[in-house]
């Protein structure tokens, strides 16, 4: 979970750095939103599993994270649309290193 979270943060920082350099970051922003939100979903699910019954109880924050995570994969442009953006940018740029 920590490894995935770190990877999500690094991808997001990479997109932010590219934007700071004045470059268009349609693909980079799409990748970071897609990866970070899917990671949030997976981490929240794992956290519920770790907490067992308590993961379902409102006494613990983890229950709230598990309810909030699905919004991240739908809100601010669904992840299906992010995938379309990434694919069209890959074609336009001739691949990752284009
Ligand atoms: C609680 C909430 C908060 C939101 N907040 C924001 C916000 O702050 N800012 C913002 O801009 N938007 C926000 N949205 C909108 C959100 O980002 C989606 O754009 C919107 O929910 C999608 O429209 P729809 O619900 O009509 O789904 P539809 O457009 O009917 O899509 C249904 C499903 O089909 C998929 N789909 C649709 N078209 C394609 C396609 N061409 N290729 C592949 N898959 C496709 C979608 O990804 C989705 O999974 C929010 C949505 C919700 C539910």
Tab-separated table of C-alpha atoms and ligand atoms in Angstrom:
chain	number	residue	atom	x	y	z
A	1	UNK	CA	0.000	0.000	0.000
A	2	UNK	CA	2.834	2.394	0.870
A	3	UNK	CA	4.629	1.491	-2.370
A	4	UNK	CA	1.515	2.212	-4.467
A	5	UNK	CA	0.895	5.463	-2.623
A	6	UNK	CA	4.484	6.579	-3.200
A	7	UNK	CA	4.229	5.718	-6.912
A	8	UNK	CA	0.962	7.713	-7.155
A	9	UNK	CA	2.573	10.711	-5.465
A	10	UNK	CA	5.595	10.583	-7.763
A	11	UNK	CA	3.422	10.381	-10.892
A	12	UNK	CA	1.406	13.364	-9.676
A	13	UNK	CA	4.555	15.381	-8.883
A	14	UNK	CA	5.936	14.519	-12.336
A	15	UNK	CA	2.789	15.914	-14.008
A	16	UNK	CA	2.947	19.024	-11.804
A	17	UNK	CA	6.624	19.604	-12.661
A	18	UNK	CA	5.900	19.299	-16.394
A	19	UNK	CA	3.036	21.814	-16.022
A	20	UNK	CA	5.338	24.179	-14.104
A	21	UNK	CA	7.737	23.988	-17.077
A	22	UNK	CA	4.920	25.300	-19.271
A	23	UNK	CA	4.330	22.050	-21.174
A	24	UNK	CA	0.887	20.604	-21.977
A	25	UNK	CA	0.215	17.724	-19.614
A	26	UNK	CA	-3.039	16.173	-20.887
A	27	UNK	CA	-1.500	12.703	-20.788
A	28	UNK	CA	0.573	13.159	-17.625
A	29	UNK	CA	-2.348	14.646	-15.672
A	30	UNK	CA	-4.629	11.869	-16.957
A	31	UNK	CA	-2.115	9.218	-15.915
A	32	UNK	CA	-1.703	10.648	-12.432
A	33	UNK	CA	-5.460	11.052	-11.880
A	34	UNK	CA	-6.134	7.536	-13.155
A	35	UNK	CA	-3.362	5.884	-11.160
A	36	UNK	CA	-3.820	7.855	-7.921
A	37	UNK	CA	-7.583	7.307	-7.798
A	38	UNK	CA	-7.370	3.571	-8.604
A	39	UNK	CA	-4.656	3.342	-5.935
A	40	UNK	CA	-6.910	5.147	-3.432
A	41	UNK	CA	-9.658	2.616	-4.162
A	42	UNK	CA	-7.317	-0.356	-3.666
A	43	UNK	CA	-5.738	1.048	-0.513
A	44	UNK	CA	-9.141	1.839	1.012
A	45	UNK	CA	-10.312	-1.708	0.295
A	46	UNK	CA	-7.161	-3.188	1.810
A	47	UNK	CA	-7.554	-0.933	4.856
A	48	UNK	CA	-11.106	-2.243	5.373
A	49	UNK	CA	-9.756	-5.802	5.154
A	50	UNK	CA	-7.013	-5.056	7.685
A	51	UNK	CA	-9.512	-3.559	10.143
A	52	UNK	CA	-11.922	-6.472	9.753
A	53	UNK	CA	-15.338	-5.658	11.276
A	54	UNK	CA	-14.070	-2.302	12.504
A	55	UNK	CA	-13.410	-1.324	8.891
A	56	UNK	CA	-17.169	-1.223	8.419
A	57	UNK	CA	-17.849	0.779	11.574
A	58	UNK	CA	-18.251	4.579	11.600
A	59	UNK	CA	-16.051	4.614	14.732
A	60	UNK	CA	-12.996	4.475	12.433
A	61	UNK	CA	-11.909	6.808	9.607
A	62	UNK	CA	-11.288	3.871	7.270
A	63	UNK	CA	-15.050	3.469	6.678
A	64	UNK	CA	-15.186	7.045	5.365
A	65	UNK	CA	-12.184	6.484	3.088
A	66	UNK	CA	-13.901	3.453	1.599
A	67	UNK	CA	-17.023	5.524	0.839
A	68	UNK	CA	-15.013	8.432	-0.596
A	69	UNK	CA	-12.646	6.450	-2.828
A	70	UNK	CA	-15.255	5.605	-5.532
A	71	UNK	CA	-15.897	9.327	-6.051
A	72	UNK	CA	-12.228	9.674	-7.025
A	73	UNK	CA	-12.586	7.204	-9.898
A	74	UNK	CA	-15.756	8.934	-11.196
A	75	UNK	CA	-15.320	12.625	-10.305
A	76	UNK	CA	-13.172	15.156	-12.196
A	77	UNK	CA	-13.451	13.118	-15.407
A	78	UNK	CA	-14.112	9.394	-15.070
A	79	UNK	CA	-11.188	7.029	-15.301
A	80	UNK	CA	-12.578	5.594	-18.544
A	81	UNK	CA	-12.310	9.073	-20.051
A	82	UNK	CA	-8.782	9.451	-18.605
A	83	UNK	CA	-7.860	6.228	-20.429
A	84	UNK	CA	-9.242	7.691	-23.674
A	85	UNK	CA	-7.217	10.888	-23.141
A	86	UNK	CA	-4.041	8.893	-22.473
A	87	UNK	CA	-4.560	6.686	-25.541
A	88	UNK	CA	-5.248	9.603	-27.882
A	89	UNK	CA	-2.151	11.432	-26.579
A	90	UNK	CA	-0.021	8.303	-27.116
A	91	UNK	CA	-1.206	8.115	-30.725
A	92	UNK	CA	-0.681	11.860	-31.232
A	93	UNK	CA	2.829	11.814	-29.725
A	94	UNK	CA	3.837	8.563	-31.428
A	95	UNK	CA	4.264	6.694	-28.128
A	96	UNK	CA	5.655	7.454	-24.696
A	97	UNK	CA	8.944	8.881	-25.917
A	98	UNK	CA	7.519	10.626	-28.953
B	1	LIG	C1	-20.387	13.126	-6.717
B	1	LIG	C2	-19.855	13.601	-8.041
B	1	LIG	C3	-19.033	14.722	-8.068
B	1	LIG	C4	-18.541	15.178	-9.287
B	1	LIG	N1	-17.751	16.274	-9.270
B	1	LIG	C5	-17.272	16.761	-10.415
B	1	LIG	C6	-16.450	17.924	-10.414
B	1	LIG	O1	-16.148	18.491	-9.367
B	1	LIG	N2	-16.005	18.401	-11.588
B	1	LIG	C7	-16.313	17.783	-12.769
B	1	LIG	O2	-15.875	18.236	-13.820
B	1	LIG	N3	-17.100	16.681	-12.800
B	1	LIG	C8	-17.597	16.167	-11.667
B	1	LIG	N4	-18.412	15.067	-11.698
B	1	LIG	C9	-18.765	14.488	-13.030
B	1	LIG	C10	-17.923	13.276	-13.297
B	1	LIG	O3	-16.544	13.611	-13.411
B	1	LIG	C11	-18.346	12.592	-14.608
B	1	LIG	O4	-17.975	13.390	-15.689
B	1	LIG	C12	-19.813	12.374	-14.718
B	1	LIG	O5	-20.289	11.753	-13.541
B	1	LIG	C13	-20.038	11.439	-15.928
B	1	LIG	O6	-21.338	11.664	-16.427
B	1	LIG	P1	-22.534	10.649	-16.216
B	1	LIG	O7	-22.685	10.417	-14.740
B	1	LIG	O8	-23.673	11.200	-16.993
B	1	LIG	O9	-22.027	9.309	-16.840
B	1	LIG	P2	-22.020	8.878	-18.365
B	1	LIG	O10	-21.387	9.951	-19.194
B	1	LIG	O11	-23.368	8.366	-18.736
B	1	LIG	O12	-20.995	7.659	-18.291
B	1	LIG	C14	-21.361	6.399	-17.692
B	1	LIG	C15	-20.144	5.494	-17.721
B	1	LIG	O13	-19.726	5.308	-19.081
B	1	LIG	C16	-18.390	5.704	-19.218
B	1	LIG	N5	-18.185	6.366	-20.505
B	1	LIG	C17	-18.889	7.407	-21.017
B	1	LIG	N6	-18.418	7.776	-22.212
B	1	LIG	C18	-17.373	6.954	-22.465
B	1	LIG	C19	-16.462	6.818	-23.563
B	1	LIG	N7	-16.522	7.634	-24.632
B	1	LIG	N8	-15.523	5.860	-23.488
B	1	LIG	C20	-15.432	5.039	-22.405
B	1	LIG	N9	-16.274	5.102	-21.355
B	1	LIG	C21	-17.237	6.042	-21.380
B	1	LIG	C22	-18.105	6.663	-18.084
B	1	LIG	O14	-16.725	6.653	-17.737
B	1	LIG	C23	-18.949	6.102	-16.968
B	1	LIG	O15	-18.258	5.075	-16.289
B	1	LIG	C24	-18.889	14.539	-10.501
B	1	LIG	C25	-19.690	13.396	-10.451
B	1	LIG	C26	-20.161	12.919	-9.258
B	1	LIG	C27	-21.037	11.673	-9.238
